[in-house]
Short mmCIF file of C-alpha atoms in Angstrom, two decimals:
data_model
loop_
_atom_site.label_atom_id
_atom_site.label_comp_id
_atom_site.label_asym_id
_atom_site.label_seq_id
_atom_site.Cartn_x
_atom_site.Cartn_y
_atom_site.Cartn_z
CA UNK A 1 79.57 69.86 92.55
CA UNK A 2 82.48 72.21 93.24
CA UNK A 3 85.51 70.46 94.70
CA UNK A 4 88.73 71.59 96.29
CA UNK A 5 90.70 70.22 93.34
CA UNK A 6 88.80 72.42 90.88
CA UNK A 7 89.52 75.51 92.93
CA UNK A 8 93.23 74.75 93.12
CA UNK A 9 93.28 74.24 89.36
CA UNK A 10 91.60 77.60 88.75
CA UNK A 11 93.93 79.42 91.10
CA UNK A 12 96.97 77.69 89.67
CA UNK A 13 96.08 78.97 86.22
CA UNK A 14 95.28 82.43 87.54
CA UNK A 15 98.44 82.87 89.62
CA UNK A 16 100.84 81.31 87.17
CA UNK A 17 103.32 83.75 85.64
CA UNK A 18 104.52 81.47 82.88
CA UNK A 19 103.73 82.00 79.23
CA UNK A 20 100.99 80.23 77.36
CA UNK A 21 103.57 78.84 74.95
CA UNK A 22 104.30 75.89 77.25
CA UNK A 23 103.33 73.41 74.53
CA UNK A 24 106.60 74.28 72.76
CA UNK A 25 108.82 73.77 75.81
CA UNK A 26 109.09 70.00 75.67
CA UNK A 27 109.66 67.34 78.32
CA UNK A 28 112.45 69.31 80.06
CA UNK A 29 109.93 71.85 81.36
CA UNK A 30 110.34 71.63 85.13
CA UNK A 31 109.41 74.84 87.01
CA UNK A 32 109.72 74.97 90.80
CA UNK A 33 106.36 74.96 92.64
CA UNK A 34 105.70 77.05 95.75
CA UNK A 35 102.73 78.63 97.47
CA UNK A 36 101.83 82.27 98.22
CA UNK A 37 103.46 83.53 95.04
CA UNK A 38 102.40 87.08 95.87
CA UNK A 39 105.43 87.22 98.19
CA UNK A 40 107.72 87.22 95.16
CA UNK A 41 105.69 89.62 93.02
CA UNK A 42 107.70 92.85 92.84
CA UNK A 43 105.15 95.40 94.07
CA UNK A 44 106.61 98.80 93.23
CA UNK A 45 107.34 100.79 90.08
CA UNK A 46 110.97 101.84 90.36
CA UNK A 47 112.61 98.39 90.53
CA UNK A 48 110.16 96.82 88.09
CA UNK A 49 110.86 99.62 85.61
CA UNK A 50 114.46 98.37 85.64
CA UNK A 51 113.67 94.72 84.96
CA UNK A 52 113.02 93.70 88.60
CA UNK A 53 116.29 94.85 90.17
CA UNK A 54 116.57 96.39 93.61
CA UNK A 55 118.79 94.51 96.05
CA UNK A 56 121.76 96.81 95.32
CA UNK A 57 120.27 100.00 93.90
CA UNK A 58 120.26 103.36 95.66
CA UNK A 59 117.94 103.38 98.71
CA UNK A 60 114.31 104.39 98.37
CA UNK A 61 111.11 104.14 100.38
CA UNK A 62 110.21 100.73 98.91
CA UNK A 63 113.45 99.07 100.04
CA UNK A 64 111.38 96.90 102.40
CA UNK A 65 110.71 94.49 99.53
CA UNK A 66 114.12 94.47 97.83
CA UNK A 67 116.55 94.95 100.71
CA UNK A 68 115.57 96.57 104.02
CA UNK A 69 119.25 96.96 104.92
CA UNK A 70 119.25 100.02 102.62
CA UNK A 71 116.99 102.07 104.90
CA UNK A 72 119.79 103.26 107.18
CA UNK A 73 121.40 104.93 104.12
CA UNK A 74 118.35 107.11 103.50
CA UNK A 75 118.99 110.77 104.25
CA UNK A 76 115.41 111.52 105.22
CA UNK A 77 114.41 110.39 108.69
CA UNK A 78 111.10 108.79 107.61
CA UNK A 79 108.99 107.90 104.61
CA UNK A 80 105.97 105.91 103.45
CA UNK A 81 104.65 104.56 100.16
CA UNK A 82 101.53 103.15 98.54
CA UNK A 83 101.81 100.80 95.53
CA UNK A 84 99.17 99.36 93.20
CA UNK A 85 99.68 96.51 90.73
CA UNK A 86 96.79 95.31 88.52
CA UNK A 87 97.95 91.71 88.05
CA UNK A 88 97.79 89.46 84.97
CA UNK A 89 95.62 91.86 82.97
CA UNK A 90 96.22 89.77 79.84
CA UNK A 91 93.97 87.03 81.22
CA UNK A 92 91.77 88.50 83.97
CA UNK A 93 90.53 91.91 85.03
CA UNK A 94 89.96 91.80 88.80
CA UNK A 95 93.20 90.62 90.42
CA UNK A 96 95.18 93.35 92.22
CA UNK A 97 98.16 93.62 94.55
CA UNK A 98 98.18 96.51 97.03
CA UNK A 99 101.19 97.27 99.23
CA UNK A 100 102.20 99.88 101.77
CA UNK A 101 105.74 100.37 103.13
CA UNK A 102 107.18 102.75 105.68
CA UNK A 103 110.40 103.33 107.61
CA UNK A 104 111.74 105.47 110.44
CA UNK A 105 115.38 106.15 111.32
CA UNK A 106 115.83 106.06 115.07
CA UNK A 107 119.32 107.55 114.67
CA UNK A 108 122.29 107.29 112.30
CA UNK A 109 122.80 103.58 113.07
CA UNK A 110 119.32 102.14 113.65
CA UNK A 111 116.12 102.09 111.62
CA UNK A 112 112.81 100.26 111.73
CA UNK A 113 110.40 99.58 108.88
CA UNK A 114 107.15 97.78 108.13
CA UNK A 115 105.10 96.57 105.19
CA UNK A 116 101.62 95.32 104.36
CA UNK A 117 100.74 93.36 101.22
CA UNK A 118 97.18 92.51 100.19
CA UNK A 119 96.51 90.33 97.16
CA UNK A 120 92.90 90.33 95.96
CA UNK A 121 92.13 87.39 93.68
CA UNK A 122 88.85 88.77 92.38
CA UNK A 123 85.50 87.00 92.43
CA UNK A 124 85.01 83.26 91.96
CA UNK A 125 81.50 82.02 91.12
CA UNK A 126 80.71 78.32 91.52
CA UNK A 127 78.09 76.23 89.66
CA UNK A 128 76.83 72.71 90.11
CA UNK A 129 76.66 70.08 87.37
CA UNK A 130 73.36 71.53 86.15
CA UNK A 131 74.84 75.00 85.66
CA UNK A 132 73.04 76.50 88.65
CA UNK A 133 75.02 79.05 90.64
CA UNK A 134 75.75 77.74 94.13
CA UNK A 135 77.84 80.47 95.65
CA UNK A 136 80.70 82.89 95.19
CA UNK A 137 83.84 83.78 97.05
CA UNK A 138 86.57 86.42 97.09
CA UNK A 139 89.88 84.65 97.77
CA UNK A 140 92.73 86.78 99.05
CA UNK A 141 96.17 86.70 100.60
CA UNK A 142 97.97 89.19 102.80
CA UNK A 143 101.19 89.56 104.75
CA UNK A 144 102.37 91.89 107.50
CA UNK A 145 106.05 92.34 108.19
CA UNK A 146 108.46 94.43 110.24
CA UNK A 147 112.21 94.90 109.94
CA UNK A 148 115.11 96.23 111.97
CA UNK A 149 118.16 97.71 110.21
CA UNK A 150 121.59 98.30 111.76
CA UNK A 151 124.60 100.12 110.31
CA UNK A 152 127.43 97.65 110.91
CA UNK A 153 130.03 100.13 109.63
CA UNK A 154 130.23 103.24 107.48
CA UNK A 155 129.79 101.06 104.40
CA UNK A 156 127.98 97.91 105.51
CA UNK A 157 124.48 97.52 106.96
CA UNK A 158 122.29 94.55 107.77
CA UNK A 159 118.60 93.90 108.39
CA UNK A 160 116.29 91.22 109.76
CA UNK A 161 112.59 91.04 108.83
CA UNK A 162 109.77 89.01 110.37
CA UNK A 163 106.57 88.26 108.46
CA UNK A 164 103.11 86.82 109.10
CA UNK A 165 101.35 85.34 106.05
CA UNK A 166 97.67 84.50 105.59
CA UNK A 167 96.33 82.78 102.47
CA UNK A 168 92.60 82.24 101.96
CA UNK A 169 92.14 80.62 98.56
CA UNK A 170 88.50 79.62 98.67
CA UNK A 171 85.67 77.85 100.40
CA UNK A 172 84.34 74.32 100.13
CA UNK A 173 81.07 72.43 100.25
CA UNK A 174 80.42 69.32 102.34
CA UNK A 175 83.41 69.92 104.62
CA UNK A 176 85.87 68.46 102.10
CA UNK A 177 88.95 69.38 104.11
CA UNK A 178 89.82 72.86 102.85
CA UNK A 179 91.56 75.17 105.35
CA UNK A 180 92.96 78.68 105.25
CA UNK A 181 96.73 78.80 105.29
CA UNK A 182 98.91 80.66 107.78
CA UNK A 183 102.70 80.84 107.95
CA UNK A 184 105.60 82.79 109.40
CA UNK A 185 108.78 83.79 107.58
CA UNK A 186 111.95 85.84 108.02
CA UNK A 187 114.36 87.75 105.77
CA UNK A 188 118.08 88.38 106.29
CA UNK A 189 119.65 91.12 104.17
CA UNK A 190 122.94 93.01 103.78
CA UNK A 191 123.86 96.13 101.85
CA UNK A 192 127.34 97.48 101.06
CA UNK A 193 128.00 100.91 99.58
CA UNK A 194 131.34 102.45 98.71
CA UNK A 195 131.88 105.92 97.24
CA UNK A 196 134.18 105.74 94.20
CA UNK A 197 135.58 107.86 91.40
CA UNK A 198 135.16 106.68 87.83
CA UNK A 199 137.03 108.57 85.09
CA UNK A 200 137.04 111.62 87.34
CA UNK A 201 133.33 111.43 88.20
CA UNK A 202 131.97 110.72 91.67
CA UNK A 203 129.81 107.68 92.12
CA UNK A 204 128.69 104.86 94.39
CA UNK A 205 129.41 101.16 94.03
CA UNK A 206 126.87 98.93 95.79
CA UNK A 207 126.39 95.25 96.54
CA UNK A 208 123.44 93.57 98.21
CA UNK A 209 122.04 90.20 99.22
CA UNK A 210 118.61 89.26 100.55
CA UNK A 211 117.51 85.80 101.71
CA UNK A 212 113.76 86.20 101.93
CA UNK A 213 110.67 84.19 102.92
CA UNK A 214 112.56 81.63 104.99
CA UNK A 215 109.86 80.17 107.16
CA UNK A 216 107.30 77.52 107.94
CA UNK A 217 105.42 75.55 105.32
CA UNK A 218 101.78 76.31 104.57
CA UNK A 219 98.83 73.92 104.24
CA UNK A 220 95.35 74.18 102.71
CA UNK A 221 94.13 70.70 103.65
CA UNK A 222 94.61 70.64 107.44
CA UNK A 223 98.14 69.29 107.24
CA UNK A 224 97.78 66.52 104.66
CA UNK A 225 100.07 68.42 102.28
CA UNK A 226 102.54 71.04 103.53
CA UNK A 227 103.71 73.32 100.73
CA UNK A 228 106.85 75.45 100.54
CA UNK A 229 106.89 79.21 100.75
CA UNK A 230 108.79 80.91 97.88
CA UNK A 231 112.07 81.30 99.79
CA UNK A 232 114.34 83.34 97.54
CA UNK A 233 118.04 84.16 97.25
CA UNK A 234 118.67 87.57 95.66
CA UNK A 235 122.21 88.79 94.95
CA UNK A 236 123.19 91.89 93.02
CA UNK A 237 125.41 94.86 92.35
CA UNK A 238 124.88 98.44 91.25
CA UNK A 239 126.87 101.43 90.06
CA UNK A 240 125.52 104.99 90.16
CA UNK A 241 127.60 107.85 88.71
CA UNK A 242 127.07 111.63 88.98
CA UNK A 243 128.25 113.26 85.76
CA UNK A 244 127.49 116.70 87.16
CA UNK A 245 125.14 118.24 89.71
CA UNK A 246 122.16 117.60 87.43
CA UNK A 247 122.73 114.23 85.72
CA UNK A 248 123.04 110.80 87.32
CA UNK A 249 123.11 107.39 85.61
CA UNK A 250 122.82 104.02 87.32
CA UNK A 251 123.24 100.39 86.24
CA UNK A 252 122.18 97.34 88.27
CA UNK A 253 122.33 93.56 87.93
CA UNK A 254 120.37 91.07 90.07
CA UNK A 255 120.49 87.28 90.24
CA UNK A 256 117.51 85.42 91.76
CA UNK A 257 117.13 81.78 92.72
CA UNK A 258 114.26 80.11 94.55
CA UNK A 259 115.52 78.21 97.60
CA UNK A 260 112.88 75.53 97.04
CA UNK A 261 113.62 71.91 96.04
CA UNK A 262 113.48 71.03 92.37
CA UNK A 263 110.70 68.49 91.61
CA UNK A 264 111.92 65.00 90.77
CA UNK A 265 108.48 63.67 89.88
CA UNK A 266 106.10 64.26 86.98
CA UNK A 267 103.08 66.28 88.04
CA UNK A 268 100.98 64.69 85.28
CA UNK A 269 101.76 61.13 86.36
CA UNK A 270 99.68 59.05 88.78
CA UNK A 271 102.01 56.07 88.94
CA UNK A 272 102.87 54.78 92.40
CA UNK A 273 106.55 55.67 91.96
CA UNK A 274 105.77 59.26 90.95
CA UNK A 275 103.25 59.70 93.77
CA UNK A 276 105.78 58.41 96.31
CA UNK A 277 108.42 60.83 95.04
CA UNK A 278 105.88 63.65 95.21
CA UNK A 279 105.06 62.84 98.84
CA UNK A 280 108.77 62.64 99.70
CA UNK A 281 109.29 66.01 98.00
CA UNK A 282 106.81 67.77 100.30
CA UNK A 283 107.99 65.90 103.40
CA UNK A 284 111.47 67.46 103.34
CA UNK A 285 112.39 69.84 106.13
CA UNK A 286 112.50 73.56 105.34
CA UNK A 287 116.14 74.15 106.33
CA UNK A 288 117.32 70.98 104.64
CA UNK A 289 115.41 71.78 101.47
CA UNK A 290 116.95 75.29 101.33
CA UNK A 291 120.48 73.85 101.30
CA UNK A 292 119.54 71.07 98.88
CA UNK A 293 117.89 73.54 96.50
CA UNK A 294 121.34 74.54 95.21
CA UNK A 295 122.36 71.01 94.23
CA UNK A 296 119.22 68.88 93.76
CA UNK A 297 118.19 69.58 90.16
CA UNK A 298 117.70 66.28 88.27
CA UNK A 299 119.64 67.73 85.33
CA UNK A 300 122.69 68.53 87.45
CA UNK A 301 124.65 71.78 87.37
CA UNK A 302 123.25 72.74 83.98
CA UNK A 303 119.69 72.66 85.29
CA UNK A 304 120.69 74.49 88.47
CA UNK A 305 121.96 77.38 86.35
CA UNK A 306 118.62 77.46 84.55
CA UNK A 307 116.95 78.16 87.89
CA UNK A 308 118.73 81.52 88.17
CA UNK A 309 116.81 84.54 86.90
CA UNK A 310 118.98 87.36 85.54
CA UNK A 311 117.69 90.93 85.74
CA UNK A 312 119.45 94.02 84.41
CA UNK A 313 118.33 97.64 84.61
CA UNK A 314 119.38 101.23 83.98
CA UNK A 315 118.19 104.53 85.41
CA UNK A 316 118.79 108.13 84.35
CA UNK A 317 117.94 110.93 86.79
CA UNK A 318 117.88 114.66 86.11
CA UNK A 319 118.19 117.10 89.03
CA UNK A 320 116.76 114.48 91.43
CA UNK A 321 113.38 115.39 89.96
CA UNK A 322 112.85 113.25 86.86
CA UNK A 323 113.91 109.64 86.19
CA UNK A 324 113.67 107.35 83.16
CA UNK A 325 114.26 103.60 83.45
CA UNK A 326 114.71 100.53 81.26
CA UNK A 327 115.24 96.88 82.15
CA UNK A 328 115.22 93.26 81.05
CA UNK A 329 114.19 90.13 82.96
CA UNK A 330 115.35 86.71 81.78
CA UNK A 331 114.03 83.37 83.00
CA UNK A 332 114.96 80.18 81.05
CA UNK A 333 112.23 78.35 79.10
CA UNK A 334 112.46 75.19 81.23
CA UNK A 335 111.76 77.15 84.43
CA UNK A 336 108.85 79.38 83.45
CA UNK A 337 109.98 81.18 80.28
CA UNK A 338 109.59 84.67 81.74
CA UNK A 339 111.38 86.95 79.32
CA UNK A 340 110.27 90.55 79.14
CA UNK A 341 111.44 94.12 78.97
CA UNK A 342 110.21 96.91 81.19
CA UNK A 343 110.27 100.67 81.19
CA UNK A 344 109.43 103.26 83.79
CA UNK A 345 109.40 106.92 84.72
CA UNK A 346 109.48 108.81 87.99
CA UNK A 347 108.77 112.39 89.03
CA UNK A 348 109.65 113.97 92.35
CA UNK A 349 108.27 117.25 93.66
CA UNK A 350 109.11 118.31 97.19
CA UNK A 351 107.79 115.56 99.48
CA UNK A 352 106.03 113.49 96.79
CA UNK A 353 107.48 110.75 94.54
CA UNK A 354 105.34 109.36 91.70
CA UNK A 355 106.60 106.34 89.73
CA UNK A 356 105.12 104.12 87.04
CA UNK A 357 106.40 101.05 85.20
CA UNK A 358 105.19 98.94 82.28
CA UNK A 359 106.05 95.40 81.12
CA UNK A 360 105.97 94.38 77.47
CA UNK A 361 106.71 91.02 75.85
CA UNK A 362 109.90 90.30 73.93
CA UNK A 363 109.87 88.17 70.77
CA UNK A 364 107.24 85.89 69.28
CA UNK A 365 107.79 83.17 71.90
CA UNK A 366 106.61 85.51 74.63
CA UNK A 367 103.85 87.37 72.83
CA UNK A 368 101.25 85.73 75.06
CA UNK A 369 103.04 86.04 78.38
CA UNK A 370 100.60 86.60 81.21
CA UNK A 371 102.75 89.46 82.51
CA UNK A 372 102.63 91.55 79.32
CA UNK A 373 100.94 94.93 79.73
CA UNK A 374 101.42 94.90 83.51
CA UNK A 375 101.39 98.42 84.97
CA UNK A 376 102.56 99.41 88.44
CA UNK A 377 101.96 102.74 90.14
CA UNK A 378 103.86 103.90 93.25
CA UNK A 379 103.37 106.96 95.44
CA UNK A 380 106.07 107.85 97.95
CA UNK A 381 105.91 110.43 100.72
CA UNK A 382 109.02 111.97 102.28
CA UNK A 383 107.69 112.35 105.81
CA UNK A 384 111.08 113.48 107.05
CA UNK A 385 110.87 116.56 104.85
CA UNK A 386 107.48 117.48 106.30
CA UNK A 387 108.79 116.99 109.83
CA UNK A 388 111.89 119.06 109.20
CA UNK A 389 114.07 116.01 108.58
CA UNK A 390 117.37 115.67 106.86
CA UNK A 391 116.36 116.26 103.28
CA UNK A 392 115.87 114.11 100.24
CA UNK A 393 116.40 110.38 99.98
CA UNK A 394 119.75 109.93 98.26
CA UNK A 395 122.49 107.38 98.67
CA UNK A 396 125.34 109.71 99.55
CA UNK A 397 125.37 111.04 103.07
#
């Protein structure tokens, strides 16, 4: 008979973003577990085309995910976007992430924005021990969030986001204790932009930080186990330079670290000592675990540094109409082994932005990564242009 444990195992394999080369990673393999991973799946095509950077790039309509503090630097008064990500196509064909973002500038100092994410986990069919089908289910997750952005000065802006999260991973027979998960979370973000001159060319130097998904724990067993949300610390910088009125080149670098405790127990061990450490791990307070997440790795400072993902990206734009992008995402082998390159293109015509990105594996060790061949499509609409707003969405005002 179907059990809750089987379902969690299936979903763990489905949602995992690590490579299938884990057998070669050895005993030091110690990734950080968290629930509702869709919150940290980059949903749009511009940032993912540059290796998953976005906290300190030029503002765009999808800034709600990367750094909502950028919205006040948009020139257009309003915009909206729709994004589609077919997820983990290397291993399954019916998992998709759909997102919608939108913003509105109340004036030159205040802006509001909102986002909806819906993660469809496809169809699960369940069989009994005799191979007879006993039911099916369509697990899903979604979140709804809103943000307020304030220009703190001519160069610095900040934003606060609030988010409701719902996670429905399956159903159960015989009332075995399964429950749908609900949680609340908040983001705090800052964005700094300074116009500069570089070798005689005008440009913009940008820095950003976003502490996201700081919130309650989530449970799927009526409170027996309370799991962490994927609270994340994102820090980055960017440099965009205009070589003339037609050509612009940008470079960006992001650092990411989960603000979730590092496991100090073996997940494959059922000894009393390991089980006690596992229970103690999940019993930690959210705020306390966020602070400890920077110093609690069993391997010390060396392991802490392995928990930092490094993402670099480049973008070339011609006449604000065509963009080409390239990026690289690096995650150490002991923490998931996510190493991949990405590429993307974007086309803008009047009020419409169309962007696409593609992920491909790097090297033999990552040839089977579950993220290879991932495609993202984004459509953006400059509503401010339609309403007679202040023009195109660029960083310089």
